[in-house]
Coordinates of C-alpha atoms and ligand atoms in Angstrom, one line a residue:
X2 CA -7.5 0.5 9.4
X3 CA -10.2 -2.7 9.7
X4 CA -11.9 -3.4 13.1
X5 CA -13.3 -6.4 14.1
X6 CA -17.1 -6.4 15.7
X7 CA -17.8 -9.0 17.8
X8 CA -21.3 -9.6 20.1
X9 CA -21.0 -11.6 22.9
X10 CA -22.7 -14.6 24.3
X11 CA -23.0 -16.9 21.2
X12 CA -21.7 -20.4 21.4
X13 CA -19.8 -21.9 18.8
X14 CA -20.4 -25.1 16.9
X15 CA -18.8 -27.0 14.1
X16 CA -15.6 -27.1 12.4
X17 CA -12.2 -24.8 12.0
X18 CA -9.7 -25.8 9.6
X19 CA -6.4 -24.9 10.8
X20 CA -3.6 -23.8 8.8
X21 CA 0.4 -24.6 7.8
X22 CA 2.3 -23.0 10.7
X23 CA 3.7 -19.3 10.3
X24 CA 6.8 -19.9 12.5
X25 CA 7.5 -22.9 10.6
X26 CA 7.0 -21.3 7.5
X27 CA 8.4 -17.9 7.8
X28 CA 12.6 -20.5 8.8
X29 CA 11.5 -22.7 5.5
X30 CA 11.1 -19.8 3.4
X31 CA 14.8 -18.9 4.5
X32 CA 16.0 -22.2 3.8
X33 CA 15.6 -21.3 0.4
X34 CA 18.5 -19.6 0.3
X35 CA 20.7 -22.3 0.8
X36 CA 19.7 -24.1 -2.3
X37 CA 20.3 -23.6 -6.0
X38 CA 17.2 -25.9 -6.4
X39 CA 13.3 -25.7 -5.8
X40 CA 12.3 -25.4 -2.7
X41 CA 8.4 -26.1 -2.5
X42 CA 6.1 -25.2 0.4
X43 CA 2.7 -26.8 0.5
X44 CA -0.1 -26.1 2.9
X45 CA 1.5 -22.2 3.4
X46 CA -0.7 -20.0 5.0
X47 CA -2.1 -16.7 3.9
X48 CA -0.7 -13.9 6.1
X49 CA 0.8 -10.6 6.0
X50 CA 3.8 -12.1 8.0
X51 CA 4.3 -14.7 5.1
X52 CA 4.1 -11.6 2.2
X53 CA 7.2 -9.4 4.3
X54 CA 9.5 -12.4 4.2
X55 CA 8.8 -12.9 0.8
X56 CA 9.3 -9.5 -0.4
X57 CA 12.7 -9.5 1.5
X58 CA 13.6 -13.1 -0.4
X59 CA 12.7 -11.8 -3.7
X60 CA 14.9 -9.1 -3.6
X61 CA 17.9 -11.5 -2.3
X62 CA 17.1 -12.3 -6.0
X63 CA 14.7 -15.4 -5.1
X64 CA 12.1 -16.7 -7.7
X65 CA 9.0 -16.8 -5.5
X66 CA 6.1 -18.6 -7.4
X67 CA 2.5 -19.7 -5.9
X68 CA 1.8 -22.4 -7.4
X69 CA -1.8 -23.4 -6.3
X70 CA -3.6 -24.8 -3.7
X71 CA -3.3 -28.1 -1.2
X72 CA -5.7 -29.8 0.3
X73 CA -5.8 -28.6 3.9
X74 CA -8.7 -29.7 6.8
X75 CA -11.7 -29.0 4.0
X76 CA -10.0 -26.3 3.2
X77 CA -6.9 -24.8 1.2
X78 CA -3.6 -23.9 2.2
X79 CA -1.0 -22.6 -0.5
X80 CA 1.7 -23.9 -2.3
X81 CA 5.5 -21.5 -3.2
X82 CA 8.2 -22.8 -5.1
X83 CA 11.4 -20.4 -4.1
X84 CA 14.5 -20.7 -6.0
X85 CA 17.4 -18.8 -5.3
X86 CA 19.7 -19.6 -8.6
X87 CA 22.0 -17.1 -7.5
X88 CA 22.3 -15.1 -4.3
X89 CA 22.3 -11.6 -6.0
X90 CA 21.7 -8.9 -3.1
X91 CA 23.1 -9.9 0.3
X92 CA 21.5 -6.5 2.0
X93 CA 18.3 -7.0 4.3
X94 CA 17.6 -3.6 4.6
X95 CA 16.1 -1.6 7.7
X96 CA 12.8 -0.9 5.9
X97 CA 12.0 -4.5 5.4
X98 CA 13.4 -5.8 8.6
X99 CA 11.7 -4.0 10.6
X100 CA 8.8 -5.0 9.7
X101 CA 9.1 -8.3 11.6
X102 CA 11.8 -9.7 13.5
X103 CA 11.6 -13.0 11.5
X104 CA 13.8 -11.5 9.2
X105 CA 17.0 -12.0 10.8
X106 CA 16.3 -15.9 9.7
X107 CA 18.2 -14.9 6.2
X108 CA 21.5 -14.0 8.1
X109 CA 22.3 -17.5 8.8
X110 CA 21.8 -18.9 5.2
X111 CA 22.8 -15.8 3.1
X112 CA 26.4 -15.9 5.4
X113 CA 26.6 -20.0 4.9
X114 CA 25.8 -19.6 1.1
X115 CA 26.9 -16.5 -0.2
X116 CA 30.0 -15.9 2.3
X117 CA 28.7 -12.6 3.8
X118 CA 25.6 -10.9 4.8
X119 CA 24.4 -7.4 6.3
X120 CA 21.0 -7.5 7.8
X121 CA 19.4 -4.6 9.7
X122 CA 19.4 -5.0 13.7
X123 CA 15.7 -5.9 14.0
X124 CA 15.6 -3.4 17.2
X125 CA 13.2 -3.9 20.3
X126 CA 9.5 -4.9 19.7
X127 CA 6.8 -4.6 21.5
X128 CA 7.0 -7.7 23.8
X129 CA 10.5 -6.7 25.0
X130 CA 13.9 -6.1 24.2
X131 CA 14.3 -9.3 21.9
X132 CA 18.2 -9.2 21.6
X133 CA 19.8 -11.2 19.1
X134 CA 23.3 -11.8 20.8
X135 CA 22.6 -15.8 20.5
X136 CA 22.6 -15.6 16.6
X137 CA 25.6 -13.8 16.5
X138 CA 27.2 -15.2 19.1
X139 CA 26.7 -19.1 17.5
X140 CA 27.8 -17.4 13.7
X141 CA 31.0 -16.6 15.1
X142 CA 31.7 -19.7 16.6
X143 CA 31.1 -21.1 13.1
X144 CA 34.1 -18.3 12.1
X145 CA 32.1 -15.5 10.9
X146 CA 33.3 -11.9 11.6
X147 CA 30.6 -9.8 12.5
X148 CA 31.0 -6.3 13.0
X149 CA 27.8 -4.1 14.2
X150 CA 27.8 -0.9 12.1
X151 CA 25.1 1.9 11.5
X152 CA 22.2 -0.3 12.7
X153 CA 23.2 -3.4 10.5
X154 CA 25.1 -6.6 11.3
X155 CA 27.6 -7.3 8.8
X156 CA 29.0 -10.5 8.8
X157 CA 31.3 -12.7 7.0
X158 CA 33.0 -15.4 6.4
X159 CA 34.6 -15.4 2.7
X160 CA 36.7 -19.2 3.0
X161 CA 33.3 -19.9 4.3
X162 CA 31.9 -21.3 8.0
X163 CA 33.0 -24.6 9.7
X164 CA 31.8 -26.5 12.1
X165 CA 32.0 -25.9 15.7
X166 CA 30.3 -27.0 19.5
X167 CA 28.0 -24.5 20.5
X168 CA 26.2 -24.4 23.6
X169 CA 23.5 -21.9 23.6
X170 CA 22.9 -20.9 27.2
X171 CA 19.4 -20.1 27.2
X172 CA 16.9 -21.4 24.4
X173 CA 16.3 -19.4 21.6
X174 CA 13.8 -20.6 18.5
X175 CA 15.1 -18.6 16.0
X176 CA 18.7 -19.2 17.3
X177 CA 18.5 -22.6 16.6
X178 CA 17.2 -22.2 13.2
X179 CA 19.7 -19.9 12.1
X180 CA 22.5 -21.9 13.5
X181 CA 20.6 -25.2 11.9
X182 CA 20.3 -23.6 8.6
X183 CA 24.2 -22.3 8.7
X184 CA 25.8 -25.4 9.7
X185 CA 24.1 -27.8 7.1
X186 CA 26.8 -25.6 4.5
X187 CA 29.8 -25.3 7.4
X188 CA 32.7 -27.2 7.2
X189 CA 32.6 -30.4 9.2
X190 CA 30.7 -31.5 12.4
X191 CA 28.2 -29.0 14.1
X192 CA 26.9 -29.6 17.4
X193 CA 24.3 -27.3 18.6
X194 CA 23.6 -28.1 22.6
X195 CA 20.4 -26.6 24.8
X196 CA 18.8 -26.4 21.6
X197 CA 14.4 -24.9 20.8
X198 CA 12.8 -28.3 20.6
X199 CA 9.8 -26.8 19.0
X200 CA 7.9 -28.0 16.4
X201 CA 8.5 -25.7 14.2
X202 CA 12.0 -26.8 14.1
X203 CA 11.7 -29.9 14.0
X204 CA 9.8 -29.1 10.7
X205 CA 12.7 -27.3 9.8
X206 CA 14.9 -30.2 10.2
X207 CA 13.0 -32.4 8.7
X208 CA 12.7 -30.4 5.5
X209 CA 16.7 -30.0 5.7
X210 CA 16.9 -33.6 5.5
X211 CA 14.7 -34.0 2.4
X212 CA 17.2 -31.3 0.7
X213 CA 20.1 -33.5 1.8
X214 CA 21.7 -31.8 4.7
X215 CA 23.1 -34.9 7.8
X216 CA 21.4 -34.2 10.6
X217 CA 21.0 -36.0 13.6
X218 CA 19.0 -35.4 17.3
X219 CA 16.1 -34.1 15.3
X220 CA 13.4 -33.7 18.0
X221 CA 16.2 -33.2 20.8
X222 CA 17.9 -30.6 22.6
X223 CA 21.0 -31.7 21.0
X224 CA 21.2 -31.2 17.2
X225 CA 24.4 -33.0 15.4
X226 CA 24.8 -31.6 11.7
X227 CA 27.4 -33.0 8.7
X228 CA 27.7 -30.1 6.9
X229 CA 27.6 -30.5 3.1
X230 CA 29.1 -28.6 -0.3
X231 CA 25.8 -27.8 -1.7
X232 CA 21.7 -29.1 -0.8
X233 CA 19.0 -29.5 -3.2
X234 CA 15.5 -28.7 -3.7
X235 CA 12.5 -30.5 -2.2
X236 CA 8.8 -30.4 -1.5
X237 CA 7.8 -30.3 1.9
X238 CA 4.2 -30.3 3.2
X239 CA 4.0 -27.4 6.5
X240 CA 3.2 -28.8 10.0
X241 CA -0.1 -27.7 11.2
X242 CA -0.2 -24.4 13.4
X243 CA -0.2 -25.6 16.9
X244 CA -0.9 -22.1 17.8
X245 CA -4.0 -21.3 16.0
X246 CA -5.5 -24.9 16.9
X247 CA -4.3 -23.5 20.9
X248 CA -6.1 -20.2 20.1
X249 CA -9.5 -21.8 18.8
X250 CA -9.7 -24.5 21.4
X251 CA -9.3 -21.8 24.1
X252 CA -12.2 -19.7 22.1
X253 CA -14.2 -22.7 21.9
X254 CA -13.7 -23.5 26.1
X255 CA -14.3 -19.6 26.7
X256 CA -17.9 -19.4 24.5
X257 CA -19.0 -22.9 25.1
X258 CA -20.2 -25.1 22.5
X259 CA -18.7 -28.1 20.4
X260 CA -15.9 -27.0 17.9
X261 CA -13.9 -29.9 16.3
X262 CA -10.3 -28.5 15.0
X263 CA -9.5 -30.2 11.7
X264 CA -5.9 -31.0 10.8
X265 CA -4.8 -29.9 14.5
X266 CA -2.1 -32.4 16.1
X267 CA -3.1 -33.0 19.8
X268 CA 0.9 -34.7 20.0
X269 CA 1.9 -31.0 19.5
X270 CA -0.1 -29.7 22.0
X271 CA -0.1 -31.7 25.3
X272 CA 0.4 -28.8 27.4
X273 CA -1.9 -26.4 26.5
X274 CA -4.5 -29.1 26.0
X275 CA -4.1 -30.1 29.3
X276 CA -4.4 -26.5 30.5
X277 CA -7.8 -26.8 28.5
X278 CA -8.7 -29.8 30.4
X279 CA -8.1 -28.2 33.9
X280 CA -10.0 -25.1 33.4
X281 CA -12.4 -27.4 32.5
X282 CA -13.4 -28.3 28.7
X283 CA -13.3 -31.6 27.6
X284 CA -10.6 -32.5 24.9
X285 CA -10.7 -35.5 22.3
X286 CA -8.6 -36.7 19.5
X287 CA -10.6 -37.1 16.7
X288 CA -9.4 -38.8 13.2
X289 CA -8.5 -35.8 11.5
X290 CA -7.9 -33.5 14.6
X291 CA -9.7 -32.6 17.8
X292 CA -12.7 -32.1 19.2
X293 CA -13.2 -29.1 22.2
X294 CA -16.3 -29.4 24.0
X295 CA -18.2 -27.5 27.0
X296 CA -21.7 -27.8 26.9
X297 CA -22.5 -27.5 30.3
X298 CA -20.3 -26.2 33.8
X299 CA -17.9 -23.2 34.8
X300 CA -14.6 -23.1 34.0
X301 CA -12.4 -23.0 36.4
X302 CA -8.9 -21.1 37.7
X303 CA -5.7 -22.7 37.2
X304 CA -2.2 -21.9 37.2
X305 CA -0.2 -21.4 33.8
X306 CA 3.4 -21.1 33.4
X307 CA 5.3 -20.2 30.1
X308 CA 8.2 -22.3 29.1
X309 CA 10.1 -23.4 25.9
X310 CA 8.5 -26.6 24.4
X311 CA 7.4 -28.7 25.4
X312 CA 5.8 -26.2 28.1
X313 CA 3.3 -24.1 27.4
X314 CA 4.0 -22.0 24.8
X315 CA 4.1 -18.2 25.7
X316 CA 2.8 -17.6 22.2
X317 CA -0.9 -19.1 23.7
X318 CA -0.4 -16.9 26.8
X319 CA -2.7 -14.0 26.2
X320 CA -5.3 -16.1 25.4
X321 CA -5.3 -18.6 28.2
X322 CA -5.6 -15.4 30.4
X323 CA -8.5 -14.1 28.5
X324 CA -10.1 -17.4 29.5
X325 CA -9.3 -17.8 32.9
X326 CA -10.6 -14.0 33.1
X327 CA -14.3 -15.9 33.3
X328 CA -13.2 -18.6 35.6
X329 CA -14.6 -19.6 38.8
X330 CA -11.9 -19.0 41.4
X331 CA -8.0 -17.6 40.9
X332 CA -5.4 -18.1 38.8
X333 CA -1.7 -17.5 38.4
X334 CA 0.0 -16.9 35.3
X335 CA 3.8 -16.5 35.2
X336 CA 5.9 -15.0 31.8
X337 CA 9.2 -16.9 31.5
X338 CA 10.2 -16.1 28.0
X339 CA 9.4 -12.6 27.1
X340 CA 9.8 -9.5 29.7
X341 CA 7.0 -7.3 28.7
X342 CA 4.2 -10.0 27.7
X343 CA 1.3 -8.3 29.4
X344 CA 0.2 -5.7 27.3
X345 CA -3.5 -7.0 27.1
X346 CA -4.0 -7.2 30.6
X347 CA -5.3 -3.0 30.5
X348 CA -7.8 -4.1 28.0
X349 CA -8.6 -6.9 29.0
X350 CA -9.3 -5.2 33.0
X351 CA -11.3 -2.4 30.4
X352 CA -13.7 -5.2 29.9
X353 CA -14.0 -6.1 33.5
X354 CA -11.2 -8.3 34.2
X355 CA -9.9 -8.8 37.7
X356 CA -6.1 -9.3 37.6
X357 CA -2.8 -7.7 39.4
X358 CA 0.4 -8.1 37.5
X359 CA 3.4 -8.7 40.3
X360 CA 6.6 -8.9 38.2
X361 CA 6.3 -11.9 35.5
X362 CA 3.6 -13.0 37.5
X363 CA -0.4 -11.9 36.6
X364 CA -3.2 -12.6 39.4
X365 CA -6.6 -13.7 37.5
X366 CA -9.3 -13.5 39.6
X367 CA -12.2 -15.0 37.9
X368 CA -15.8 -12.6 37.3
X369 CA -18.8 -13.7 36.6
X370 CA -19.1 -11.8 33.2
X371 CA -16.8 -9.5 31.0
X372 CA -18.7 -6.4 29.1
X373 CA -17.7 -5.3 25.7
X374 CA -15.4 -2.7 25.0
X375 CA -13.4 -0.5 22.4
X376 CA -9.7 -2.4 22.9
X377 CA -6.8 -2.3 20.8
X378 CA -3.4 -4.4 21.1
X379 CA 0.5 -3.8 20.2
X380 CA 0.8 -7.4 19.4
X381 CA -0.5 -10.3 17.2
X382 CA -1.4 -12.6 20.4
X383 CA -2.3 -9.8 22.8
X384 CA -5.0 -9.0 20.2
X385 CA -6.7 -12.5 19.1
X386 CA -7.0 -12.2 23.3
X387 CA -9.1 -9.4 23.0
X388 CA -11.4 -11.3 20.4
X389 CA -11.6 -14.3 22.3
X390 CA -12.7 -12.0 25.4
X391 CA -15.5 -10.4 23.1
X392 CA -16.5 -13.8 22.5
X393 CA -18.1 -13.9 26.1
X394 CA -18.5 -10.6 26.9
X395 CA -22.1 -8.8 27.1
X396 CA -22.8 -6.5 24.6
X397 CA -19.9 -5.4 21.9
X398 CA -16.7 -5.2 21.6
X399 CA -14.3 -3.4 18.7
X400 CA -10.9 -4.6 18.4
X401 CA -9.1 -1.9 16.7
X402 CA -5.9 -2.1 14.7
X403 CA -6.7 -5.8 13.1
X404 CA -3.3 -5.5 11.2
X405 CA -1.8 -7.5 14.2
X406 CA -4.3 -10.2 13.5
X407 CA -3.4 -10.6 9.8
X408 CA -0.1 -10.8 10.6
X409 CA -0.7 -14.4 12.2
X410 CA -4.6 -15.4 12.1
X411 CA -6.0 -16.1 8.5
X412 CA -9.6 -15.3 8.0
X413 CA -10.2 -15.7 11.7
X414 CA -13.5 -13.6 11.2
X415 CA -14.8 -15.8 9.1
X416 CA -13.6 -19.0 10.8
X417 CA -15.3 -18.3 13.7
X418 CA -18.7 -16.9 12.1
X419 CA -19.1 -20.0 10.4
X420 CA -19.2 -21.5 14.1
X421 CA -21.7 -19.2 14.8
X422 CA -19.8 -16.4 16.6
X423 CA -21.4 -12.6 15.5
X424 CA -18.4 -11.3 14.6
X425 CA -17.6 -9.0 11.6
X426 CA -14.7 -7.3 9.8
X427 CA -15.4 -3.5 9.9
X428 CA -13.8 -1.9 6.8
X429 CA -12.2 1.4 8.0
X430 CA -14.7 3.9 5.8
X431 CA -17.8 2.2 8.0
X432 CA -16.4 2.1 11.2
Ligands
UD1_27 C1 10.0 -17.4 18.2 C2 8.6 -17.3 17.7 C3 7.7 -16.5 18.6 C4 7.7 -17.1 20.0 C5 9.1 -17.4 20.5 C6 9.2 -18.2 21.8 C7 9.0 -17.3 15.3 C8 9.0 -16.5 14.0 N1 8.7 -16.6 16.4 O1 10.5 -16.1 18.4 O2 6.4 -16.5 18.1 O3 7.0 -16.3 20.9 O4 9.9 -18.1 19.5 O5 8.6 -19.4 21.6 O6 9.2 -18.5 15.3 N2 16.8 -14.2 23.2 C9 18.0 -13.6 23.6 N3 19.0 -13.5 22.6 C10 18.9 -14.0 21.4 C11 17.6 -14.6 21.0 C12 16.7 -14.6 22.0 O7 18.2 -13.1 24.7 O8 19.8 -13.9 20.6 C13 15.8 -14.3 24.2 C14 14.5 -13.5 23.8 O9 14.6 -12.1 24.1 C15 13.4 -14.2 24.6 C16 14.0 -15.7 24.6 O10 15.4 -15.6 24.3 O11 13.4 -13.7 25.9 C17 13.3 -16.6 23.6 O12 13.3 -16.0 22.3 P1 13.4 -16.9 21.0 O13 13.0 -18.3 21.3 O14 14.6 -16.6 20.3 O15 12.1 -16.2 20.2 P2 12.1 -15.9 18.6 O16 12.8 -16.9 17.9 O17 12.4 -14.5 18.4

């Protein structure tokens, strides 16, 4: 397995392109499904995460081709055309699913398309217990019968779904989208109340509309859908990943330097920008993205709390810790959405990190100066944590089982070496 080498102390300067969003592309792939027609995907990025999903798709009998390269930021993002003529395996099978939770996005459309679907329980992951009541819960209120059976859900609904109120009682991202996707083939009105206001669904919406489906509220909490007989194909260009442009400004505030994200959207990320600004970096909108300075001054503590958008976004949580790990001062950090979100705090207290975990809450003590370390992480965010800690930490640090990282971060080596970071992909035979 690849490690990543990184030697502390080296500021960064210049430019990172930033890519097409993986949670808005992995609920777009899906949408596929509901379409006889072309769905196209520009500006897709290149991840492991994006590969699973579309080895599950093809063999829901989707036509997955890559059709090139879009201008992205200076650099290229992908373009896949899915068509799913005909729906001709409705299985998502444990070996597949398991792989990444995502997958449960195809129940919703395979059910609303093909009349019934049997997708493996995705099971517990490593940031918690990740149930998936929500999703079922909101299918059967569209009139699917869904009966749990030898680890799979298998649902149906063969006079198809119709429209219903639903009223999620606690927000849930890929709830929403598999209730959004479903409903724009139900029967009549959907309402779907106390819905993910992310960007990523909105996205989602958005590219619904372009293949036809009524939706109204997109942007809300409150989504109000027409469903229709049949939607068509489209082309839709992937919002930028708010997440990655979060992760690089927060490994620009933690090395120091000048580092200009390009193709970021600073309207997507108020809240962690103004994180950023408090611990004490300076942000600016530039024309084609933004620019993260610190050139000279500590950073300094601040207090963090997760929270569905447009809070901060528990997905930039690690990071923000490994950054406050250096400031001057304390900080609080407190885990709303997931249970078990802490895994990089042993590692990250391996390089010399002060902090106490009391329940969802993590006490950051700022230190003068972390110190390289073997580390490893059981999560995609937990580890780009780790990297961004080696970024200020004396002497080296090895960030063992990289796979995490390619699930979400593409070419993030080489992004940040061309900002002048010493970092380096160890292939396993000459680690
Ligand atoms: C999505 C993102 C993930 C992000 C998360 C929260 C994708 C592919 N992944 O995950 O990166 O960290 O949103 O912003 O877009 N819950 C239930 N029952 C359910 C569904 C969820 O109790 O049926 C709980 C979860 O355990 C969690 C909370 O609701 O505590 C939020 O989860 P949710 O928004 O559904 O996250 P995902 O869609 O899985």
């Amino acid at each position: 397995m690849d490690k990543i080498r990184i030697r502390g102390g080296k500021p960064l300067r210049g430019t990172i392109p930033i890519g097409g969003a993986k949670n808005a592309a992995l609920p777009l792939m899906t949408a596929s499904l509901l379409t006889e027609g072309t769905l196209t995907l520009a500006n897709l990025p290149h991840l492991a995460d994006i590969t699973t999903l579309a080895n599950l798709l093809a063999q829901h009998g989707v036509d997955l081709r890559m059709d090139g390269h879009s201008p992205n930021g200076g650099h290229t993002g992908r373009v896949l055309s899915l068509t799913a003529k005909r729906i001709s395996n409705t299985t998502a099978p444990y070996d597949l699913v398991r792989k990444m939770r995502a997958s449960i996005l195809v129940l919703g459309p395979l059910l609303a398309r093909a009349g019934k679907a049997r997708v493996s329980l995705p099971g517990g992951c490593a940031i918690g217990t990740r149930p998936v009541d929500l999703h079922l819960k909101g299918l059967q209120q569209l009139g699917a019968r869904i009966e749990l059976k030898e680890g799979y859900i298998d649902a149906e609904a063969p006079n198809g779904l119709s429209g219903a109120e639903i009223v999620f009682p606690s927000v849930s991202v890929g709830a929403t989208e598999n209730l959004l996707m479903a409903a724009t083939l139900a029967g009549g009105e959907t309402v779907l109340a106390n819905a993910a206001r992310e960007p990523e669904v909105t996205d989602l919406a958005v590219c619904l509309q372009a293949m036809g489906a009524r939706i109204e509220g997109v942007g809300s909490d409150t989504l109000r859908i027409q469903g229709a007989r049949s939607l068509s194909g489209t082309r839709h260009d992937i919002v930028p990943d708010r997440i990655e442009a979060g992760t690089y400004a927060m490994a620009a505030a933690i090395a120091g330097g000048e580092v200009e994200l390009a193709g970021a959207r600073p309207e997507l990320m108020h809240a962690a920008l103004e994180i950023i600004r408090q611990a004490g970096a300076t942000v600016t909108p530039t024309k084609s993205g933004i620019m993260i300075r610190r050139i000279a001054g500590a950073l300094r503590g601040t207090d963090v709390m997760t929270e569905p958008f447009p809070g901060f976004p528990t997905d930039l949580q690690a990071q923000i810790m490994a950054l406050l790990t250096t400031a001057e001062g304390a900080s609080m950090i407190t885990e709303t959405i997931f249970e078990n979100r802490f895994m990089h705090v042993p590692e990250l207290r391996r390089m010399g990190a002060n902090i106490n975990l009391h329940g969802a809450s993590a006490m950051v003590r700022g230190v003068p100066r972390l110190t390289g370390a073997p580390v490893m992480a059981t999560d995609l965010r937990a580890s780009v944590s780790l990297v961004l800690a080696g970024l200020v930490a004396e002497g080296e640090t090895l960030v063992n089982r990289v796979y995490h990282l390619d699930r979400g971060y593409e070419r993030l080596e080489e992004k940040l070496a061309a900002c002048g970071a010493e970092i380096e992909r160890v292939k396993e035979a000459a680690a």
